[in-house]
Short mmCIF file of C-alpha atoms in Angstrom, two decimals:
data_model
loop_
_atom_site.label_atom_id
_atom_site.label_comp_id
_atom_site.label_asym_id
_atom_site.label_seq_id
_atom_site.Cartn_x
_atom_site.Cartn_y
_atom_site.Cartn_z
CA MET A 142 12.91 3.17 -4.66
CA ALA A 143 11.89 5.99 -6.97
CA ASP A 144 9.85 4.68 -9.89
CA CYS A 145 6.31 4.52 -11.23
CA CYS A 146 5.28 2.81 -8.03
CA SER A 147 6.13 5.39 -5.41
CA PRO A 148 8.90 8.00 -5.28
CA GLY A 149 11.46 7.81 -2.49
CA ALA A 150 11.78 10.37 0.26
CA GLY A 151 14.10 13.30 -0.24
CA SER A 152 16.40 12.17 2.51
CA GLY A 153 16.45 8.55 1.37
CA LYS A 154 16.97 7.46 4.97
CA SER A 155 14.66 6.84 7.89
CA THR A 156 14.92 9.20 10.84
CA THR A 157 13.25 6.72 13.19
CA PRO A 158 15.30 4.51 15.56
CA GLU A 159 15.41 0.81 14.72
CA LEU A 160 12.75 -1.25 16.49
CA THR A 161 13.51 -4.00 18.94
CA PRO A 162 12.60 -7.58 17.87
CA ALA A 163 9.49 -7.43 20.07
CA GLN A 164 8.40 -4.17 18.51
CA ARG A 165 8.97 -5.54 15.00
CA THR A 166 6.82 -8.57 15.73
CA ALA A 167 4.03 -6.51 17.25
CA GLY A 168 4.19 -3.70 14.72
CA GLY A 169 5.09 -1.35 17.57
CA HIS A 170 6.71 2.05 17.49
CA PRO A 171 9.29 3.70 19.74
CA LYS A 172 6.79 6.46 20.55
CA ALA A 173 3.95 4.12 21.50
CA GLY A 174 1.75 4.69 24.51
CA THR A 175 -0.66 7.59 24.06
CA GLY A 176 -3.22 6.08 26.42
CA VAL A 177 -6.01 7.21 24.08
CA VAL A 178 -8.67 4.63 23.24
CA PRO A 179 -9.23 4.45 19.46
CA SER A 180 -12.63 4.40 17.81
CA ALA A 181 -14.44 1.07 17.80
CA SER A 182 -14.64 1.39 14.01
CA VAL A 183 -10.99 0.35 13.79
CA SER A 184 -11.57 -3.22 15.01
CA ALA A 185 -15.10 -3.42 13.60
CA ASN A 186 -13.56 -3.42 10.13
CA ASP A 187 -11.72 -6.70 10.78
CA VAL A 188 -12.24 -9.97 8.93
CA PRO A 189 -10.94 -13.35 10.17
CA VAL A 190 -8.30 -15.23 8.19
CA PRO A 191 -7.94 -18.94 9.11
CA ALA A 192 -4.63 -20.66 9.68
CA GLY A 193 -3.18 -22.44 6.70
CA THR A 194 -0.28 -23.18 4.41
CA PHE A 195 0.06 -21.65 0.95
CA ALA A 196 2.51 -21.35 -1.93
CA MET A 197 3.97 -17.84 -1.68
CA GLY A 198 5.44 -16.13 -4.71
CA ASP A 199 5.00 -15.73 -8.46
CA ALA A 200 3.76 -18.97 -10.02
CA PHE A 201 3.55 -17.37 -13.49
CA ASN A 202 7.14 -16.11 -13.78
CA GLU A 203 5.85 -12.63 -14.57
CA GLY A 204 7.63 -10.55 -11.99
CA ASN A 205 10.67 -8.32 -12.31
CA ALA A 206 13.68 -10.42 -11.32
CA GLY A 207 14.93 -7.59 -9.13
CA ASP A 208 11.75 -7.71 -7.03
CA GLY A 209 12.51 -11.21 -5.74
CA GLU A 210 9.07 -12.77 -6.32
CA ALA A 211 10.64 -16.20 -6.80
CA PRO A 212 11.10 -18.96 -5.99
CA VAL A 213 7.61 -20.04 -4.96
CA HIS A 214 7.91 -21.53 -1.48
CA PRO A 215 5.58 -23.01 1.16
CA VAL A 216 4.59 -20.77 4.06
CA SER A 217 2.46 -21.64 7.08
CA VAL A 218 0.44 -18.82 8.63
CA SER A 219 -1.38 -18.77 11.98
CA ALA A 220 -4.95 -17.47 12.16
CA PHE A 221 -5.26 -13.69 12.44
CA ARG A 222 -7.67 -10.81 11.95
CA ILE A 223 -6.97 -8.11 9.38
CA SER A 224 -8.84 -4.98 8.37
CA ALA A 225 -11.09 -5.46 5.36
CA THR A 226 -9.90 -2.15 3.96
CA THR A 227 -6.93 0.11 4.11
CA VAL A 228 -7.05 2.79 6.80
CA THR A 229 -9.25 5.61 5.54
CA ASN A 230 -8.86 9.37 5.76
CA GLN A 231 -11.62 9.46 8.37
CA GLN A 232 -9.91 6.86 10.55
CA PHE A 233 -6.54 8.58 10.28
CA ALA A 234 -8.15 11.91 11.15
CA GLU A 235 -9.46 10.36 14.38
CA PHE A 236 -5.91 9.26 15.21
CA VAL A 237 -4.48 12.72 14.52
CA GLU A 238 -7.22 14.40 16.55
CA ALA A 239 -6.56 12.09 19.49
CA THR A 240 -2.76 12.23 19.47
CA GLY A 241 -1.67 15.37 17.65
CA HIS A 242 0.58 13.25 15.45
CA ARG A 243 2.39 15.07 12.65
CA THR A 244 3.24 12.93 9.65
CA GLU A 245 6.66 13.01 8.08
CA SER A 246 5.18 14.69 4.99
CA GLU A 247 4.01 17.51 7.25
CA THR A 248 7.42 17.70 8.89
CA PHE A 249 9.22 17.73 5.54
CA GLY A 250 6.71 20.29 4.23
CA THR A 251 6.24 18.56 0.88
CA SER A 252 5.12 15.30 -0.65
CA ALA A 253 4.76 13.69 -4.07
CA VAL A 254 1.50 14.13 -6.00
CA PHE A 255 0.72 12.63 -9.41
CA HIS A 256 0.91 15.43 -11.97
CA LEU A 257 -2.66 15.10 -13.30
CA ALA A 258 -4.13 15.24 -9.79
CA VAL A 259 -2.41 18.31 -8.33
CA LYS A 260 -4.56 20.96 -6.65
CA ALA A 261 -2.14 23.72 -5.73
CA GLN A 262 -1.01 27.20 -6.66
CA GLU A 263 1.85 27.28 -9.16
CA GLN A 264 4.30 28.55 -6.53
CA ASP A 265 3.63 25.44 -4.42
CA ILE A 266 4.66 23.06 -7.22
CA LEU A 267 8.35 22.92 -6.45
CA ASN A 268 9.80 20.46 -8.95
CA ARG A 269 9.38 17.20 -10.78
CA VAL A 270 10.86 14.16 -9.08
CA ASN A 271 14.10 12.98 -10.69
CA ASP A 272 13.65 10.16 -13.24
CA VAL A 273 9.88 10.03 -12.63
CA PRO A 274 8.53 13.34 -14.01
CA TRP A 275 4.90 12.32 -13.49
CA TRP A 276 5.50 12.88 -9.76
CA LEU A 277 5.50 16.51 -8.60
CA ASN A 278 6.97 17.66 -5.32
CA VAL A 279 4.17 19.81 -3.90
CA ARG A 280 4.51 22.09 -0.88
CA GLY A 281 1.67 21.50 1.56
CA ALA A 282 0.71 18.07 0.20
CA ASN A 283 0.13 15.61 3.02
CA TRP A 284 -2.48 13.21 4.36
CA ALA A 285 -4.93 16.07 5.08
CA HIS A 286 -4.32 17.67 1.68
CA PRO A 287 -3.79 14.65 -0.57
CA ALA A 288 -3.72 16.52 -3.92
CA GLY A 289 -2.04 19.65 -2.52
CA PRO A 290 -3.06 22.68 -0.43
CA LEU A 291 -6.25 23.26 -2.46
CA SER A 292 -7.61 19.82 -1.55
CA HIS A 293 -8.80 18.41 1.77
CA TRP A 294 -9.35 14.93 3.18
CA THR A 295 -12.99 15.70 4.01
CA GLU A 296 -13.71 15.63 0.27
CA VAL A 297 -12.82 11.91 0.25
CA PRO A 298 -13.26 10.66 3.84
CA ASP A 299 -13.88 7.05 2.78
CA HIS A 300 -10.81 6.86 0.53
CA PRO A 301 -7.50 5.36 1.72
CA VAL A 302 -5.27 7.72 3.65
CA THR A 303 -2.13 8.50 1.63
CA HIS A 304 1.10 10.45 2.13
CA VAL A 305 1.86 8.29 5.17
CA SER A 306 5.31 6.85 5.73
CA HIS A 307 6.07 3.47 7.28
CA ASP A 308 6.92 5.35 10.45
CA ASP A 309 3.54 7.11 10.40
CA ALA A 310 1.79 3.77 9.89
CA LEU A 311 3.57 2.35 12.94
CA ALA A 312 2.53 5.37 15.00
CA TYR A 313 -1.10 4.76 14.01
CA CYS A 314 -0.75 1.09 14.96
CA ALA A 315 0.64 2.01 18.38
CA TRP A 316 -2.38 4.23 19.04
CA ALA A 317 -4.88 1.69 17.73
CA GLY A 318 -3.34 -1.28 19.56
CA ARG A 319 -2.67 -3.03 16.27
CA ARG A 320 0.23 -3.83 13.95
CA LEU A 321 1.13 -3.93 10.30
CA PRO A 322 0.74 -7.29 8.53
CA THR A 323 3.82 -9.29 7.73
CA GLU A 324 4.41 -9.74 4.03
CA ALA A 325 3.41 -13.42 4.29
CA GLU A 326 0.19 -12.54 6.11
CA TRP A 327 -0.58 -9.88 3.52
CA GLU A 328 -0.20 -12.21 0.53
CA TYR A 329 -2.04 -15.07 2.23
CA ALA A 330 -4.97 -12.78 3.08
CA ALA A 331 -4.88 -11.06 -0.33
CA ARG A 332 -5.32 -14.39 -2.10
CA GLY A 333 -8.60 -14.89 -0.29
CA GLY A 334 -8.24 -18.63 0.11
CA VAL A 335 -7.59 -19.29 -3.59
CA GLU A 336 -4.03 -20.48 -4.19
CA GLY A 337 -1.94 -20.03 -7.31
CA ARG A 338 -4.02 -17.30 -8.95
CA ARG A 339 -2.69 -14.14 -10.54
CA TYR A 340 -5.25 -11.85 -8.87
CA PRO A 341 -7.58 -12.19 -5.88
CA TRP A 342 -10.49 -12.94 -8.25
CA GLY A 343 -8.72 -15.26 -10.73
CA ASP A 344 -6.25 -15.12 -13.60
CA SER A 345 -7.92 -12.64 -15.98
CA LEU A 346 -7.53 -8.92 -15.36
CA HIS A 347 -10.93 -7.96 -16.76
CA ASN A 348 -14.43 -9.37 -16.60
CA GLY A 349 -14.87 -10.41 -20.22
CA HIS A 350 -18.64 -10.73 -19.84
CA ALA A 351 -19.18 -7.09 -18.85
CA VAL A 352 -18.81 -3.66 -20.42
CA GLY A 353 -17.83 -0.22 -19.12
CA SER A 354 -16.81 0.14 -15.50
CA ALA A 355 -18.20 -3.34 -14.72
CA ARG A 356 -15.25 -4.82 -16.65
CA HIS A 357 -12.88 -3.76 -13.92
CA HIS A 358 -12.07 -5.69 -10.77
CA CYS A 359 -9.66 -3.10 -9.41
CA ASN A 360 -8.51 0.51 -9.62
CA ILE A 361 -5.49 0.70 -11.92
CA TRP A 362 -4.55 2.91 -14.90
CA GLN A 363 -6.50 2.84 -18.15
CA GLY A 364 -5.24 4.77 -21.15
CA GLU A 365 -1.76 6.01 -22.02
CA PHE A 366 0.48 6.40 -18.99
CA PRO A 367 1.30 9.00 -17.77
CA VAL A 368 -0.52 11.47 -20.01
CA ARG A 369 -4.07 10.14 -20.27
CA ASN A 370 -6.21 8.15 -17.86
CA ASP A 371 -9.49 7.16 -19.51
CA GLN A 372 -10.91 6.44 -16.04
CA GLU A 373 -12.95 3.48 -17.25
CA ASP A 374 -13.05 2.24 -13.66
CA GLY A 375 -14.41 5.62 -12.54
CA TYR A 376 -11.33 7.10 -10.84
CA LEU A 377 -8.28 9.16 -11.75
CA THR A 378 -6.58 8.47 -8.43
CA THR A 379 -7.92 6.71 -5.32
CA ALA A 380 -11.29 4.99 -5.11
CA PRO A 381 -13.21 4.52 -1.85
CA ALA A 382 -11.50 1.91 0.32
CA ARG A 383 -14.57 -0.33 0.28
CA TRP A 384 -15.01 -0.56 -3.49
CA PHE A 385 -15.09 -3.27 -6.17
CA GLU A 386 -15.79 -6.81 -5.02
CA PRO A 387 -14.02 -8.21 -1.93
CA ASN A 388 -11.97 -11.39 -2.11
CA GLY A 389 -12.86 -14.71 -0.52
CA TYR A 390 -11.87 -13.56 2.97
CA GLY A 391 -13.67 -10.23 2.65
CA LEU A 392 -10.68 -7.98 1.92
CA TYR A 393 -11.19 -5.06 -0.45
CA GLN A 394 -8.70 -3.88 -3.06
CA THR A 395 -5.62 -5.91 -2.38
CA SER A 396 -4.91 -5.21 -6.05
CA GLY A 397 -4.64 -1.58 -7.14
CA ASN A 398 -5.89 1.61 -5.48
CA VAL A 399 -2.94 2.22 -3.11
CA TRP A 400 0.28 0.47 -2.19
CA GLU A 401 0.21 -0.98 1.32
CA TRP A 402 3.04 -1.00 3.82
CA CYS A 403 4.00 -4.31 5.43
CA SER A 404 6.17 -4.80 8.52
CA ASP A 405 9.02 -6.63 6.77
CA TRP A 406 12.35 -5.34 5.58
CA PHE A 407 12.83 -5.93 1.85
CA LEU A 408 15.54 -8.19 0.41
CA PRO A 409 15.15 -9.57 -3.13
CA LYS A 410 16.89 -12.87 -2.23
CA TYR A 411 14.78 -13.54 0.86
CA TYR A 412 12.51 -16.10 -0.86
CA GLN A 413 15.55 -18.23 -1.75
CA THR A 414 16.41 -18.42 1.95
CA CYS A 415 12.83 -19.40 2.76
CA LEU A 416 12.75 -22.19 0.17
CA ALA A 417 15.99 -23.63 1.53
CA SER A 418 14.40 -23.76 5.00
CA GLY A 419 11.40 -25.83 3.93
CA THR A 420 7.94 -24.75 5.09
CA VAL A 421 8.43 -21.44 6.91
CA HIS A 422 6.08 -20.73 9.83
CA ASP A 423 4.86 -17.15 10.34
CA PRO A 424 7.94 -15.53 8.77
CA GLN A 425 8.77 -12.02 9.97
CA GLY A 426 11.01 -11.17 7.03
CA PRO A 427 14.76 -10.52 7.01
CA THR A 428 16.41 -8.66 9.84
CA ILE A 429 17.92 -6.08 7.48
CA GLY A 430 16.98 -4.66 4.11
CA ARG A 431 17.14 -1.77 1.72
CA GLY A 432 13.63 -0.57 2.58
CA ARG A 433 10.26 -1.73 3.86
CA VAL A 434 7.98 -3.96 1.81
CA MET A 435 5.05 -2.47 -0.11
CA ARG A 436 2.32 -4.67 -1.56
CA GLY A 437 -0.72 -4.49 -3.83
CA GLY A 438 0.10 -1.92 -6.51
CA SER A 439 -1.84 1.32 -6.99
CA TYR A 440 -4.02 3.37 -9.30
CA LEU A 441 -0.91 4.16 -11.37
CA CYS A 442 -0.15 0.54 -12.31
CA HIS A 443 -0.68 -0.54 -15.92
CA ASP A 444 0.25 -3.80 -17.61
CA SER A 445 2.30 -1.94 -20.22
CA TYR A 446 4.97 -0.95 -17.69
CA CYS A 447 4.15 -2.01 -14.12
CA ASN A 448 2.13 -5.14 -13.42
CA ARG A 449 2.70 -5.08 -9.69
CA TYR A 450 -1.02 -5.30 -8.95
CA ARG A 451 -0.69 -9.11 -9.00
CA VAL A 452 -0.99 -10.70 -5.54
CA ALA A 453 2.58 -12.05 -5.71
CA ALA A 454 4.10 -8.69 -6.71
CA ARG A 455 6.28 -6.82 -4.25
CA SER A 456 8.16 -3.56 -4.03
CA SER A 457 9.80 -1.41 -1.37
CA ASN A 458 10.60 2.09 -0.21
CA THR A 459 12.53 3.80 2.56
CA PRO A 460 10.61 3.98 5.85
CA ASP A 461 10.27 7.78 5.72
CA SER A 462 8.92 7.81 2.14
CA ALA A 463 5.37 8.91 1.38
CA SER A 464 3.33 9.74 -1.70
CA GLY A 465 -0.18 10.10 -3.04
CA ASN A 466 -0.54 6.37 -3.78
CA LEU A 467 0.80 4.79 -0.60
CA GLY A 468 -1.29 3.71 2.41
CA PHE A 469 -1.68 0.73 4.76
CA ARG A 470 -4.05 -1.70 6.48
CA THR A 471 -3.64 -3.19 9.94
CA VAL A 472 -3.85 -6.48 11.83
CA ALA A 473 -5.29 -7.14 15.30
CA LEU A 474 -2.77 -8.00 18.02
#
């Protein structure tokens, strides 16, 4: 998918072998098994989510029909532990230092950076992405250089890691002994124990009793997209991963900031299948799809054109895609 959400990879196809059913369930990766013990900070960031049943999907009929947010259907989820935040630059740097992993953006040599955020020499700005000219294809942009070669992750160590593909996220999970959340787990946790709401904090986008940056519950676009971001929430692009108020389970920024990879394949009609099955228990998603699920929206979302920062909203991209607004969080095995 190449749109305001996140541009697709140049190849449009994953170069990673398909996972076995066991690997899909565990969030594994064909290259797993580094034998390196990850930092204790990885699991220390976890919050518990109790077992329960919830109504999954768009109860407000606000989603794009092509995204498949309907029908609302009952889903039962077992208890699990999920990271309170997305994986940060610092955490990903520990993984790279321990394993020598090279992300697909590094292998490709380029990645997509939002045009107002680029830090690169003119010769490194290769082209605008087709149909989404606010995305620039920048040589040398990757997780370690999120705005281009003239930027570095150490400038924003507590921000979400970006420019990571689904395949890169699985490689991190294999090292950390963790997995990606299923789409059902992600939405259940993102709602924070409050069912049927538009956002993790309620139904209103802004805090009507506050002014300035305090009006904002999340990091999305303010101003005229894509030419002017007024930065009322304080950020042009990513905010620190542990920012704004957490939801009822203790998760930060399940709306806005960066899109988050889930383990599931994406099929728009999948919810219809689930509804026909009655209450679905710990669904793993369809066995095939046109991409992997992304959840949560990003700093580029705005209600004038892309309201996918709602907790029911969903999107997708090819597994080898990466960009400056796409990251992930993990779940304990």
